[in-house]
Coordinates of C-alpha atoms and ligand atoms in Angstrom, one line a residue:
M229 CA -0.3 0.1 0.0
I230 CA 1.4 3.6 -1.2
S231 CA 1.8 5.7 2.3
F232 CA 0.5 8.6 3.2
S233 CA 3.8 10.5 2.7
Y234 CA 4.9 13.6 0.9
N235 CA 7.5 11.1 -0.7
E236 CA 5.0 8.6 -2.3
R237 CA 3.7 12.2 -4.1
P238 CA 4.6 10.9 -7.9
A239 CA 3.7 7.1 -7.5
I240 CA 0.0 8.4 -6.4
V241 CA -0.1 10.8 -8.8
R242 CA 1.0 7.9 -11.5
K243 CA -2.3 6.1 -10.2
L244 CA -4.7 8.2 -10.5
S245 CA -3.5 9.0 -14.1
T246 CA -4.0 5.2 -14.9
E247 CA -6.3 3.9 -13.1
K248 CA -10.1 4.3 -13.6
Y249 CA -12.2 5.2 -10.4
D250 CA -16.0 4.7 -9.8
L251 CA -16.2 8.0 -7.8
V252 CA -13.6 10.6 -8.0
V253 CA -14.6 13.7 -5.3
I254 CA -13.5 17.0 -5.8
G255 CA -12.8 18.8 -2.3
G256 CA -10.3 17.7 0.7
G257 CA -12.8 19.7 3.0
I258 CA -14.9 17.5 5.9
T259 CA -17.3 16.6 3.7
G260 CA -15.3 15.2 0.7
A261 CA -13.0 13.3 3.6
G262 CA -16.3 12.1 4.8
I263 CA -17.7 10.9 1.7
A264 CA -14.2 9.5 0.8
L265 CA -14.3 7.5 3.8
D266 CA -17.7 6.2 3.5
A267 CA -17.2 5.2 -0.1
A268 CA -14.1 3.4 0.0
S269 CA -15.5 1.7 3.2
R270 CA -18.5 0.3 1.1
G271 CA -15.9 -0.7 -1.5
L272 CA -16.3 1.7 -4.2
K273 CA -13.0 2.7 -6.0
T274 CA -12.3 6.4 -4.7
A275 CA -10.0 8.2 -6.0
L276 CA -10.2 12.4 -3.7
V277 CA -8.2 15.8 -5.0
E278 CA -8.1 18.5 -3.3
K279 CA -6.2 22.0 -4.6
N280 CA -5.0 23.1 -1.9
D281 CA -3.8 21.7 1.6
F282 CA -6.2 19.5 3.1
A283 CA -8.7 21.6 5.1
F284 CA -7.5 24.7 3.8
G285 CA -11.0 26.0 2.7
T286 CA -14.0 26.2 5.5
S287 CA -12.8 22.9 7.8
S288 CA -9.6 24.6 9.2
R289 CA -11.8 27.9 9.9
S290 CA -15.3 27.2 12.3
T291 CA -15.3 27.7 15.7
K292 CA -14.3 24.1 16.4
L293 CA -17.3 22.4 17.7
I294 CA -19.5 19.3 17.3
H295 CA -22.8 21.0 18.5
G296 CA -26.0 20.7 17.3
G297 CA -26.1 24.2 16.9
L298 CA -28.5 25.8 19.5
R299 CA -29.2 29.2 18.0
Y300 CA -30.9 26.8 14.7
L301 CA -33.4 26.0 17.4
K302 CA -34.4 29.4 17.2
Q303 CA -35.2 29.1 13.6
L304 CA -37.2 26.0 14.5
E305 CA -34.7 24.0 12.2
F306 CA -35.5 20.5 14.3
G307 CA -34.4 18.5 12.1
L308 CA -31.2 19.7 11.6
V309 CA -30.9 20.1 15.3
K310 CA -32.2 16.8 15.8
E311 CA -29.1 15.3 13.2
V312 CA -26.0 16.9 14.0
G313 CA -27.3 16.9 18.1
S314 CA -27.4 13.6 17.7
E315 CA -24.2 12.8 15.8
R316 CA -22.1 14.8 18.4
A317 CA -22.0 12.0 20.3
V318 CA -21.3 9.3 17.3
V319 CA -18.0 11.8 16.5
H320 CA -17.1 11.8 19.6
H321 CA -17.2 7.9 20.3
L322 CA -15.1 7.7 16.8
A323 CA -12.3 9.5 18.3
P324 CA -12.4 10.8 22.3
H325 CA -9.1 12.7 22.2
L326 CA -10.3 14.6 19.5
V327 CA -13.5 15.4 20.5
V328 CA -13.7 16.2 23.7
P329 CA -17.3 16.8 26.2
E330 CA -17.1 20.6 26.6
K331 CA -19.9 22.0 29.3
M332 CA -21.0 25.2 27.5
L333 CA -22.1 28.0 29.7
L334 CA -25.1 30.2 29.3
P335 CA -25.5 33.3 31.0
L336 CA -28.8 35.1 30.5
S337 CA -30.2 38.7 31.1
D338 CA -33.5 40.3 30.8
K339 CA -32.4 42.8 28.0
K340 CA -30.7 39.9 25.6
G341 CA -32.2 36.4 24.2
L342 CA -34.8 34.3 25.0
G343 CA -35.1 35.0 28.9
Y344 CA -35.0 32.4 31.5
W345 CA -37.9 30.2 31.2
L346 CA -38.0 30.0 27.4
T347 CA -34.0 29.0 27.4
S348 CA -34.8 26.3 30.0
I349 CA -37.6 25.0 27.7
G350 CA -35.3 25.3 24.6
L351 CA -32.6 23.7 26.3
K352 CA -34.6 20.4 27.6
I353 CA -35.7 20.2 23.7
Y354 CA -32.1 20.5 22.6
D355 CA -31.3 17.8 24.8
W356 CA -34.6 15.8 24.0
L357 CA -34.2 15.9 20.4
A358 CA -30.0 14.8 20.4
G359 CA -30.9 12.1 22.7
V360 CA -28.3 13.4 25.3
K361 CA -27.6 11.4 28.5
P362 CA -29.3 12.5 31.9
E363 CA -25.9 13.1 33.8
D364 CA -25.3 15.7 30.5
Q365 CA -28.4 17.2 30.2
R366 CA -29.4 20.5 30.8
K367 CA -28.7 22.8 34.4
M368 CA -30.7 25.4 35.1
L369 CA -28.4 28.0 37.4
T370 CA -29.5 31.1 39.8
K371 CA -27.7 34.3 39.3
L372 CA -25.1 33.7 42.1
Q373 CA -24.5 30.2 40.7
T374 CA -23.8 32.0 37.0
L375 CA -21.3 34.1 38.6
K376 CA -19.7 31.7 40.7
Y377 CA -19.3 29.8 37.1
E378 CA -17.8 33.0 35.6
P379 CA -16.8 35.8 37.6
L380 CA -15.8 38.2 34.9
L381 CA -19.8 38.7 33.8
K382 CA -21.0 41.6 34.1
K383 CA -23.0 41.4 37.3
D384 CA -26.0 43.7 36.7
D385 CA -26.8 42.1 33.8
V386 CA -26.4 38.5 34.6
K387 CA -30.1 37.2 35.9
G388 CA -29.2 33.6 36.1
G389 CA -27.8 30.9 33.4
A390 CA -27.8 27.8 32.3
I391 CA -24.6 24.9 31.4
Y392 CA -25.0 22.1 28.5
A393 CA -23.0 19.5 27.1
E394 CA -21.3 19.9 23.7
Y395 CA -18.0 19.0 22.1
R396 CA -15.2 20.7 20.9
T397 CA -12.5 19.6 18.6
D398 CA -10.0 20.8 15.9
D399 CA -11.5 21.2 12.5
A400 CA -8.3 20.1 10.7
R401 CA -7.1 17.1 12.3
L402 CA -10.6 16.1 12.8
T403 CA -10.6 16.3 8.4
I404 CA -7.0 14.6 8.6
E405 CA -7.9 11.7 10.7
I406 CA -11.3 11.4 8.3
I407 CA -8.9 11.1 5.1
K408 CA -6.4 9.0 6.6
A409 CA -8.9 6.3 7.3
A410 CA -10.4 6.4 4.2
V411 CA -6.8 6.2 2.5
S412 CA -6.5 3.0 5.5
Y413 CA -9.8 1.7 3.2
G414 CA -7.8 2.3 -0.1
A415 CA -9.2 5.8 -1.1
T416 CA -6.0 6.9 -3.5
V417 CA -5.9 11.1 -2.1
L418 CA -4.1 13.6 -3.3
S419 CA -3.4 17.6 -2.1
Y420 CA -2.7 20.8 -4.3
A421 CA -4.4 19.1 -6.7
E422 CA -7.3 21.0 -8.6
V423 CA -9.4 20.1 -11.2
S424 CA -9.8 22.8 -13.8
D425 CA -12.2 21.1 -15.9
F426 CA -14.6 18.3 -16.5
I427 CA -14.2 14.9 -18.9
Y428 CA -17.4 14.2 -20.9
N429 CA -18.1 10.9 -22.4
E430 CA -21.2 11.8 -25.3
D431 CA -22.6 14.4 -23.2
F432 CA -21.8 12.2 -19.2
L433 CA -18.8 13.1 -17.3
S434 CA -16.3 10.4 -17.0
G435 CA -13.6 12.2 -15.2
V436 CA -11.8 14.9 -14.8
Q437 CA -8.7 17.4 -15.5
V438 CA -6.1 17.8 -12.8
K439 CA -3.3 20.4 -12.7
D440 CA -1.0 19.2 -9.9
Q441 CA 0.4 22.4 -8.1
V442 CA 3.6 21.1 -7.2
S443 CA 4.8 19.6 -10.7
G444 CA 2.8 21.8 -12.6
E445 CA 1.9 18.7 -14.9
Q446 CA -1.8 17.7 -16.1
F447 CA -3.5 14.9 -16.3
I448 CA -6.6 13.1 -16.4
I449 CA -9.0 10.9 -14.0
Q450 CA -11.3 9.0 -15.7
S451 CA -13.9 8.2 -12.9
N452 CA -17.4 6.8 -13.4
V453 CA -19.2 9.7 -10.5
V454 CA -17.9 13.0 -9.8
V455 CA -19.1 14.3 -6.5
S456 CA -18.0 17.7 -6.2
A457 CA -17.7 19.0 -2.0
A458 CA -15.5 22.0 -2.9
G459 CA -17.4 23.8 -0.4
P460 CA -17.1 27.9 -1.1
W461 CA -16.1 27.0 -4.4
V462 CA -19.2 24.7 -5.5
D463 CA -20.5 26.9 -7.8
E464 CA -17.4 27.3 -9.9
L465 CA -17.0 24.1 -10.3
R466 CA -21.0 24.1 -11.8
E467 CA -20.4 26.4 -13.1
I468 CA -17.1 24.7 -15.4
N469 CA -19.9 22.5 -16.0
K470 CA -22.1 24.8 -17.2
S471 CA -25.0 23.6 -14.7
K472 CA -25.3 26.9 -12.3
T473 CA -28.9 27.2 -12.8
G474 CA -31.9 27.6 -10.2
K475 CA -30.6 27.7 -6.4
R476 CA -26.6 29.2 -5.7
L477 CA -24.4 29.5 -2.8
H478 CA -24.7 32.6 -0.6
L479 CA -21.3 33.0 0.9
T480 CA -21.1 34.7 4.7
K481 CA -17.7 35.7 6.1
G482 CA -17.0 34.0 9.8
V483 CA -14.2 35.7 11.7
H484 CA -12.3 34.7 15.3
I485 CA -9.8 36.1 17.5
V486 CA -7.4 34.5 19.1
V487 CA -6.0 36.6 22.7
S488 CA -3.8 35.2 25.9
H489 CA -6.1 32.9 28.3
I490 CA -4.6 35.4 30.5
K491 CA -6.3 38.8 29.1
L492 CA -9.7 36.7 28.3
P493 CA -8.9 34.6 32.0
V494 CA -12.6 32.9 31.0
R495 CA -13.2 29.1 33.2
Q496 CA -14.8 27.3 30.4
A497 CA -16.7 27.8 26.8
I498 CA -18.9 30.4 27.2
Y499 CA -22.0 31.3 24.4
F500 CA -23.1 35.0 25.3
D501 CA -26.1 37.2 23.8
V502 CA -24.3 40.6 22.4
D503 CA -26.7 43.9 22.0
D504 CA -27.4 43.2 17.6
G505 CA -29.2 39.8 18.7
R506 CA -26.6 37.5 17.7
M507 CA -24.7 35.6 19.9
I508 CA -21.0 34.7 20.7
F509 CA -18.4 31.8 22.1
A510 CA -15.4 32.4 23.9
I511 CA -13.7 29.2 24.1
P512 CA -10.1 28.7 26.6
R513 CA -8.1 26.8 24.3
G514 CA -4.4 25.8 25.9
R515 CA -2.5 28.9 26.4
T516 CA -5.3 31.1 24.6
T517 CA -8.8 31.8 24.5
Y518 CA -10.8 32.2 21.1
I519 CA -13.7 34.5 20.2
G520 CA -15.9 34.6 17.5
T521 CA -17.6 34.7 14.9
T522 CA -19.3 37.2 13.0
D523 CA -21.6 36.5 10.4
T524 CA -21.6 38.6 7.3
T525 CA -22.4 38.5 3.4
Y526 CA -18.8 37.3 1.6
D527 CA -18.5 38.4 -2.4
G528 CA -14.7 38.7 -2.2
D529 CA -11.7 36.6 -2.5
K530 CA -12.2 33.2 -2.1
D531 CA -8.6 32.0 -1.6
H532 CA -8.1 34.9 0.4
V533 CA -10.2 35.9 2.8
I534 CA -9.0 37.9 6.0
T535 CA -10.3 39.0 9.1
T536 CA -10.8 43.4 8.4
L537 CA -10.4 46.0 11.5
K538 CA -14.2 46.1 11.4
D539 CA -14.6 42.2 12.4
A540 CA -12.0 42.8 15.2
Q541 CA -13.3 45.9 16.6
Y542 CA -16.3 44.3 16.4
L543 CA -15.8 41.0 18.7
V544 CA -13.7 43.5 21.2
A545 CA -16.7 45.2 21.5
A546 CA -18.8 42.1 22.6
V547 CA -16.1 40.6 25.0
N548 CA -15.7 44.2 26.9
T549 CA -20.1 44.5 27.1
T550 CA -20.1 41.2 28.2
F551 CA -16.6 41.0 30.3
P552 CA -16.3 44.5 31.6
S553 CA -13.1 44.0 34.1
V554 CA -11.8 42.9 31.0
N555 CA -10.8 46.0 29.2
L556 CA -9.3 44.0 25.4
T557 CA -8.1 45.9 22.5
V558 CA -7.5 45.1 19.4
A559 CA -3.5 45.1 20.3
D560 CA -4.1 42.2 22.7
I561 CA -5.2 39.7 19.3
E562 CA -2.3 37.4 19.0
S563 CA -3.9 35.6 16.3
S564 CA -6.9 35.3 14.4
W565 CA -9.1 33.2 11.2
A566 CA -11.5 34.1 8.8
G567 CA -13.8 31.3 6.8
L568 CA -16.6 31.3 4.9
R569 CA -20.2 29.3 5.4
P570 CA -21.1 27.9 2.0
L571 CA -25.5 28.8 2.3
I572 CA -27.9 28.4 -0.1
H573 CA -29.3 31.3 -1.0
E574 CA -33.4 32.4 0.1
D575 CA -34.4 35.9 -1.4
G576 CA -34.9 38.2 1.1
K577 CA -32.9 36.3 4.1
S578 CA -30.4 37.9 6.2
A579 CA -26.5 36.3 6.5
S580 CA -28.0 35.1 10.1
E581 CA -31.7 33.9 8.9
L582 CA -29.9 31.6 6.0
S583 CA -30.1 28.0 6.7
R584 CA -27.4 25.6 8.0
K585 CA -28.7 22.5 5.8
D586 CA -27.1 20.9 3.3
E587 CA -27.9 20.5 0.1
I588 CA -27.4 18.0 -2.6
F589 CA -27.3 19.3 -6.6
E590 CA -27.5 16.9 -9.4
S591 CA -26.6 18.4 -13.0
P592 CA -27.5 17.0 -16.3
T593 CA -24.1 15.7 -16.7
G594 CA -24.1 13.8 -13.6
L595 CA -22.1 16.3 -11.2
I596 CA -23.4 15.6 -7.9
S597 CA -22.7 18.6 -5.9
I598 CA -23.3 19.1 -2.5
A599 CA -22.9 22.6 0.4
G600 CA -24.1 23.7 3.1
G601 CA -24.4 21.9 6.1
K602 CA -21.9 21.4 9.5
L603 CA -18.7 20.2 10.4
T604 CA -20.7 18.0 13.2
G605 CA -23.1 16.3 10.1
Y606 CA -20.6 15.4 7.5
R607 CA -21.1 11.5 8.3
K608 CA -24.5 12.0 7.6
M609 CA -24.1 14.3 4.6
A610 CA -21.4 11.5 3.3
E611 CA -24.3 9.0 3.7
R612 CA -26.8 10.6 1.8
V613 CA -24.5 11.5 -1.2
V614 CA -22.9 8.1 -1.3
N615 CA -26.6 6.5 -1.3
L616 CA -27.6 8.3 -3.7
V617 CA -24.0 7.4 -6.3
I618 CA -24.8 3.8 -5.7
K619 CA -28.7 4.1 -6.1
K620 CA -27.9 6.4 -9.8
H621 CA -24.9 4.6 -10.7
F622 CA -24.1 1.3 -9.1
N623 CA -27.8 -0.4 -8.9
N624 CA -26.5 -3.6 -10.7
R625 CA -23.7 -4.2 -8.1
S626 CA -23.5 -4.9 -4.3
F627 CA -22.2 -2.8 -1.8
N628 CA -21.7 -2.5 1.9
S629 CA -23.8 -0.8 3.8
C630 CA -22.7 2.5 5.4
Q631 CA -20.8 1.5 8.8
T632 CA -18.7 5.0 9.5
D633 CA -20.1 5.1 12.8
Q634 CA -18.2 2.3 13.7
I635 CA -14.9 2.9 11.5
K636 CA -12.6 4.5 14.5
L637 CA -10.8 7.4 13.6
A638 CA -6.5 8.2 14.3
S639 CA -6.1 4.0 13.9
N640 CA -5.3 3.1 17.0
T641 CA -7.5 5.2 18.9
F642 CA -8.9 5.3 22.7
A643 CA -12.6 3.5 24.0
S644 CA -13.5 6.2 26.6
V645 CA -12.8 9.4 27.6
K646 CA -11.2 7.8 30.7
Q647 CA -8.1 6.2 28.6
V648 CA -8.0 9.5 26.7
K649 CA -6.7 11.1 30.5
K650 CA -4.6 8.4 31.6
F651 CA -2.9 8.4 28.5
A652 CA -2.6 11.9 28.8
H653 CA -1.6 11.7 32.0
S654 CA 1.9 8.9 31.0
V655 CA 2.7 11.0 28.4
C656 CA 2.8 14.2 30.9
E657 CA 5.1 12.3 33.6
K658 CA 7.0 11.3 30.8
I659 CA 7.5 14.9 29.6
K660 CA 7.8 16.8 32.4
P661 CA 10.7 16.4 33.6
F662 CA 12.4 18.0 30.8
G663 CA 10.8 21.2 31.6
L664 CA 7.3 20.5 29.1
S665 CA 4.2 21.6 30.6
E666 CA 0.4 20.0 31.5
L667 CA -0.5 21.7 28.3
T668 CA 1.6 20.1 26.0
A669 CA 1.1 17.1 27.1
Q670 CA -3.0 17.7 26.3
Y671 CA -1.8 19.2 23.2
L672 CA 0.0 16.3 21.8
V673 CA -2.4 13.8 23.4
E674 CA -5.4 16.0 21.8
N675 CA -3.7 16.2 18.5
Y676 CA -2.4 12.8 17.3
G677 CA -4.3 10.6 19.9
K678 CA -1.6 7.3 20.4
H679 CA 0.2 8.6 18.0
T680 CA 1.5 10.8 20.4
E681 CA 4.0 7.6 21.5
D682 CA 5.5 7.5 17.9
I683 CA 6.4 11.0 17.9
L684 CA 8.2 10.5 21.5
R685 CA 9.7 7.3 20.2
Y686 CA 11.4 9.4 17.5
V687 CA 12.8 12.2 20.0
G688 CA 14.1 8.8 21.4
K689 CA 16.2 10.6 24.5
L690 CA 14.8 14.3 25.5
D691 CA 17.4 17.1 26.6
A692 CA 15.8 19.4 28.7
S693 CA 17.5 22.3 27.5
E694 CA 16.1 21.6 23.8
A695 CA 13.5 19.6 24.7
E696 CA 11.2 22.0 22.7
I697 CA 11.8 22.3 19.2
S698 CA 13.0 18.1 19.6
L699 CA 9.3 17.5 20.3
L700 CA 8.2 20.1 17.3
K701 CA 10.9 18.6 15.0
A702 CA 9.6 15.1 16.1
E703 CA 5.5 16.0 14.7
L704 CA 7.2 17.5 11.8
W705 CA 8.4 14.0 10.8
Y706 CA 5.2 12.3 11.5
C707 CA 3.3 14.8 9.6
V708 CA 5.5 14.7 6.7
H709 CA 5.3 11.0 6.7
H710 CA 2.0 10.2 8.1
E711 CA 0.0 12.8 7.2
M712 CA 1.0 14.3 3.9
V713 CA 2.2 17.8 4.8
C714 CA 3.9 19.5 1.7
T715 CA 4.9 23.1 2.9
L716 CA 5.6 25.2 6.4
Q717 CA 2.0 26.2 5.9
D718 CA 0.2 22.9 6.1
F719 CA 2.2 22.1 9.1
F720 CA 2.0 25.1 11.1
V721 CA -1.7 25.9 10.2
R722 CA -3.4 22.8 9.9
R723 CA -1.5 20.0 11.2
T724 CA -0.6 21.4 14.7
G725 CA -2.9 24.9 15.0
L726 CA 0.1 27.0 16.2
I727 CA -0.7 29.7 13.9
Y728 CA -3.5 30.1 16.4
F729 CA -2.6 28.8 19.1
D730 CA 0.7 29.4 20.4
V731 CA 2.2 32.0 17.5
H732 CA 4.7 32.7 19.7
K733 CA 6.6 29.0 19.3
I734 CA 6.6 29.6 15.4
W735 CA 8.5 32.8 15.7
R736 CA 11.1 30.6 18.0
W737 CA 11.3 27.8 15.6
R738 CA 9.8 28.6 11.9
E739 CA 14.2 28.5 11.0
V740 CA 15.1 25.8 12.2
I741 CA 11.6 23.8 10.8
A742 CA 11.9 25.3 7.6
N743 CA 15.9 24.0 7.1
E744 CA 14.5 20.4 8.4
C745 CA 11.4 20.7 5.5
K746 CA 14.7 21.8 3.2
T747 CA 16.0 18.8 3.7
Y748 CA 12.4 16.7 4.0
F749 CA 11.3 18.0 0.2
S750 CA 14.7 18.8 -1.0
W751 CA 14.4 22.5 -1.6
D752 CA 16.6 24.8 -2.5
D753 CA 17.9 28.1 -0.8
S754 CA 15.4 30.1 -3.1
R755 CA 12.5 27.6 -2.0
T756 CA 12.8 27.5 1.2
S757 CA 13.0 31.6 1.9
K758 CA 10.1 32.1 0.1
E759 CA 8.1 29.2 2.4
L760 CA 9.3 31.4 5.0
N761 CA 8.3 34.9 3.5
E762 CA 4.7 33.4 2.7
L763 CA 4.4 32.3 6.5
D764 CA 5.9 35.8 7.5
M765 CA 2.9 37.5 5.3
L766 CA 0.3 35.3 6.9
L767 CA 1.6 36.2 10.6
H768 CA 1.2 39.4 10.0
T769 CA -2.2 39.6 8.0
L770 CA -3.3 37.5 10.8
R771 CA -3.2 40.0 13.6
N772 CA -2.5 42.9 11.9
F773 CA -6.1 44.7 10.1
K774 CA -7.1 47.2 8.0
Ligands
FAD933 P1 -14.3 23.9 3.4 O1 -13.7 22.5 3.8 O2 -14.2 24.9 2.2 O3 -13.7 22.3 1.5 C1 -13.7 22.3 0.0 C2 -12.6 22.3 -0.4 O4 -12.8 22.0 -1.7 C3 -11.4 23.1 -0.1 O5 -10.5 22.9 0.4 C4 -11.0 23.8 -1.1 O6 -9.7 23.6 -1.5 C5 -11.7 22.9 -2.3 N1 -11.5 22.8 -4.0 C6 -12.3 23.8 -4.3 N2 -12.8 24.1 -5.5 C7 -11.5 23.0 -6.0 C8 -10.7 22.7 -7.6 N3 -11.7 23.1 -8.2 N4 -10.6 21.5 -6.9 C9 -10.2 20.5 -5.9 N5 -10.3 21.1 -4.7 C10 -10.9 21.8 -4.7 N6 -19.7 23.8 11.9 C11 -19.7 22.6 12.8 O7 -20.0 22.2 13.4 N7 -19.4 23.3 14.4 C12 -18.7 24.4 14.1 O8 -18.2 24.9 15.1 C13 -18.7 25.5 13.2 N8 -18.5 26.5 12.8 C14 -17.9 27.5 11.8 C15 -17.8 28.5 12.1 C16 -17.9 29.5 11.1 C17 -17.1 30.7 10.7 C18 -17.4 28.6 9.8 C19 -17.5 29.9 8.3 C20 -18.4 27.8 9.5 C21 -18.7 26.6 10.5 N9 -19.7 25.9 11.0 C22 -19.3 24.8 12.0 C23 -20.0 25.0 9.6 C24 -18.2 24.2 8.8 O9 -17.3 24.6 9.5 C25 -18.8 23.8 7.6 O10 -19.7 23.2 7.4 C26 -17.5 22.8 6.8 O11 -16.3 22.8 7.6 C27 -17.7 23.1 5.2 O12 -16.9 21.8 4.7 P2 -17.0 21.8 3.6 O13 -16.1 20.5 3.2 O14 -17.8 21.6 2.4 O15 -16.2 23.0 2.8

């Protein structure tokens, strides 16, 4: 079997360009990854191509919650809440180290939000729709209890509160784990491979034309069926296919900002109302707290979505109104990200009112496109698409039924949260003598699960004076050889998340890591400088706003 390493790219390209596939999936976000895993595990010969790195699009720029979408209850989207709400426990079970239970605090006030009784009933319905276990069901709080949970809240505003169950994750890591699982079931997967056109046999699609962004070469993948899971780019591909008629996408931008946890020391994740009627999350993560999100209609460049000064000021003001002693300023922001929601346009509806439901479009030439939906619902979306592919195109062949609710992610993963905690404790004991903190142990386990052992084994004997960089080099080794890292940004943005949650580490070690990459990828000096310059430009954009 071809391993999932940069070194195997030429072999993967050869395979894609010479074999014929049942299904080719366009887009390596969570939706495409889920479809590839579902299809490959049912026995379809599957290929997936992504024009950038995996999770480059929306799937690395979400709020990073596996959640039922409490606010969709307000929009009476019971079906959506039921489906994604129930999926939370399923996805948690598939990767307990990566989809971690997180209690959410919901402060209540007289002036904003639904008020005590409506919230109490709403959360009860939320728990009921999602089948939440009795011990995890919502608990209503008095004013005093709420302020005890979060003393930073504006005391005069708080009338009570609620605690309810959600899960946090890392969206890009979840995507890469699903991609790796798809590869383990035989899917052939390539990043930096852009679909530039479609191939037709008479009037029906018979494949895609691909441009390899690494070598610059073009090749064709022959396939019986083509599914586009290109997220915000779905309409571009429908246009190339001359099938952009009827419903179309409506992109909305969502921004998150990241500050040091010392600046906004919330004790736990909190979901609060703001003056314009929207709701915002503040979520502690490692040494930081992140805050988001905005929701504004977007028609700019989809490949370069950035946080503007206005976005940053909106979120800073929301924090300062809710937590008045904090006095956050835009200068406190260490990092940020901005993503696009690929929603389905509905006449007369504002960005926040648009449905988050997914939608499947079928073109007369056979292109199947899927857009909308949530990270949380990726598995069910994939199941619907693969059911459709089989029904329409492979009626005469028999396949396994969908089994992705049983396919554990991160290969050798844990059975329960208890096991994760025990493992994290043992990692902590191993690395503590070398000056590495409990937070580092937690980061390693949440990122790599049991593969943390592979990384620590690669480091070998830790030396306290070089422990931090030895570990980072070992992470790079793992990500290059097992997770198809091809660039500095793949590593710092989407495999480790350091660009958001530990940006100082990048400033300390960017050149050392660039030199390691130089060796792994045989870069010359000019390529190495280009990678470093691009990384520096990104670091600059994520905290200097216009
Ligand atoms: P994408 O992740 O954008 O993937 C599409 C991929 O297709 C891209 O990587 C792109 O490079 C590739 N592509 C495009 N064109 C081509 C081509 N021609 N050839 C090859 N590849 C191509 N959901 C939740 O469940 N929980 C949350 O907390 C949450 N928070 C959110 C917060 C924000 C601000 C936003 C914007 C969304 C949030 N969502 C959340 C929704 C969720 O993130 C998205 O529904 C999901 O990530 C969409 O994934 P996707 O795979 O469909 O699209």
